Amino acid sequence: MVKTLTKRADFLRASKATRKATKGLVLQARKRKPDEVGPDLIRVGYTCSKKVGNAVKRNRAKRRLRAIVREVLPTLGHAGWDYVLIGRAVATIERPYIELVNDLTYALNTIHGPAK
């Protein structure tokens, strides 16, 4: 089950963990400790800075990130992990959808190792 990160502290903990940058996005991932919330949950957060553009462009970038997460994370995400996707200026909005999906797949495979 995928749940959305909402607390700033969760984003800050993820920012200190493993990260993988691709052309379309940056993925930060961290394994939660066993005593933290929901060991069987996959939690994901989204962020786009003002470098991405005005509010309309930032929201569009986050919508695109949410769409690729719905497609990729249920199969490649690991339970007990937090993921934060960071939109990149221009690329997250203009990059073709299938390439964004490939970017997230590549980033997850790099962090967790290829699926077997």
PDB file of C-alpha atoms in Angstrom, residues 34-86:
ATOM      1  CA  PRO A  34      11.373  -1.296  12.353  1.00  0.00           C
ATOM      2  CA  ASP A  35       9.820   0.738  15.193  1.00  0.00           C
ATOM      3  CA  GLU A  36       8.577   3.479  12.833  1.00  0.00           C
ATOM      4  CA  VAL A  37       5.077   3.743  11.382  1.00  0.00           C
ATOM      5  CA  GLY A  38       3.731   0.917   9.206  1.00  0.00           C
ATOM      6  CA  PRO A  39       6.523  -1.506   8.340  1.00  0.00           C
ATOM      7  CA  ASP A  40       4.400  -2.834   5.451  1.00  0.00           C
ATOM      8  CA  LEU A  41       3.715   0.615   3.941  1.00  0.00           C
ATOM      9  CA  ILE A  42       5.445   2.352   1.066  1.00  0.00           C
ATOM     10  CA  ARG A  43       5.439   6.084   1.738  1.00  0.00           C
ATOM     11  CA  VAL A  44       6.122   8.664  -0.941  1.00  0.00           C
ATOM     12  CA  GLY A  45       6.437  12.446  -1.008  1.00  0.00           C
ATOM     13  CA  TYR A  46       6.683  14.984  -3.825  1.00  0.00           C
ATOM     14  CA  THR A  47       8.404  18.337  -3.970  1.00  0.00           C
ATOM     15  CA  CYS A  48       9.171  20.947  -6.593  1.00  0.00           C
ATOM     16  CA  SER A  49      11.067  24.136  -5.867  1.00  0.00           C
ATOM     17  CA  LYS A  50      10.461  27.498  -7.492  1.00  0.00           C
ATOM     18  CA  LYS A  51      13.238  26.645  -9.950  1.00  0.00           C
ATOM     19  CA  VAL A  52      10.678  24.430 -11.697  1.00  0.00           C
ATOM     20  CA  GLY A  53       8.518  27.479 -12.398  1.00  0.00           C
ATOM     21  CA  ASN A  54       5.434  29.250 -11.154  1.00  0.00           C
ATOM     22  CA  ALA A  55       2.689  27.503  -9.165  1.00  0.00           C
ATOM     23  CA  VAL A  56       0.979  26.175 -12.288  1.00  0.00           C
ATOM     24  CA  LYS A  57       4.192  24.543 -13.552  1.00  0.00           C
ATOM     25  CA  ARG A  58       5.097  23.158 -10.120  1.00  0.00           C
ATOM     26  CA  ASN A  59       1.654  21.592  -9.740  1.00  0.00           C
ATOM     27  CA  ARG A  60       1.846  20.112 -13.235  1.00  0.00           C
ATOM     28  CA  ALA A  61       5.255  18.625 -12.427  1.00  0.00           C
ATOM     29  CA  LYS A  62       3.901  17.099  -9.192  1.00  0.00           C
ATOM     30  CA  ARG A  63       0.892  15.646 -11.036  1.00  0.00           C
ATOM     31  CA  ARG A  64       3.248  13.984 -13.501  1.00  0.00           C
ATOM     32  CA  LEU A  65       5.362  12.608 -10.639  1.00  0.00           C
ATOM     33  CA  ARG A  66       2.254  11.212  -8.923  1.00  0.00           C
ATOM     34  CA  ALA A  67       1.206   9.534 -12.181  1.00  0.00           C
ATOM     35  CA  ILE A  68       4.519   7.741 -12.660  1.00  0.00           C
ATOM     36  CA  VAL A  69       4.539   6.668  -9.009  1.00  0.00           C
ATOM     37  CA  ARG A  70       1.098   5.071  -9.421  1.00  0.00           C
ATOM     38  CA  GLU A  71       2.489   3.102 -12.350  1.00  0.00           C
ATOM     39  CA  VAL A  72       5.939   2.093 -11.078  1.00  0.00           C
ATOM     40  CA  LEU A  73       6.059   2.046  -7.277  1.00  0.00           C
ATOM     41  CA  PRO A  74       3.548  -0.765  -6.580  1.00  0.00           C
ATOM     42  CA  THR A  75       5.806  -3.212  -8.447  1.00  0.00           C
ATOM     43  CA  LEU A  76       9.326  -1.875  -7.793  1.00  0.00           C
ATOM     44  CA  GLY A  77       8.913  -0.131  -4.434  1.00  0.00           C
ATOM     45  CA  HIS A  78       9.834  -1.922  -1.231  1.00  0.00           C
ATOM     46  CA  ALA A  79       7.637  -2.007   1.860  1.00  0.00           C
ATOM     47  CA  GLY A  80       9.152  -0.179   4.798  1.00  0.00           C
ATOM     48  CA  TRP A  81      10.783   2.490   2.621  1.00  0.00           C
ATOM     49  CA  ASP A  82      10.166   6.227   2.238  1.00  0.00           C
ATOM     50  CA  TYR A  83      10.643   7.805  -1.183  1.00  0.00           C
ATOM     51  CA  VAL A  84      10.746  11.500  -2.061  1.00  0.00           C
ATOM     52  CA  LEU A  85      10.566  12.562  -5.707  1.00  0.00           C
ATOM     53  CA  ILE A  86      11.948  15.977  -6.549  1.00  0.00           C
TER      54      ILE A  86
END
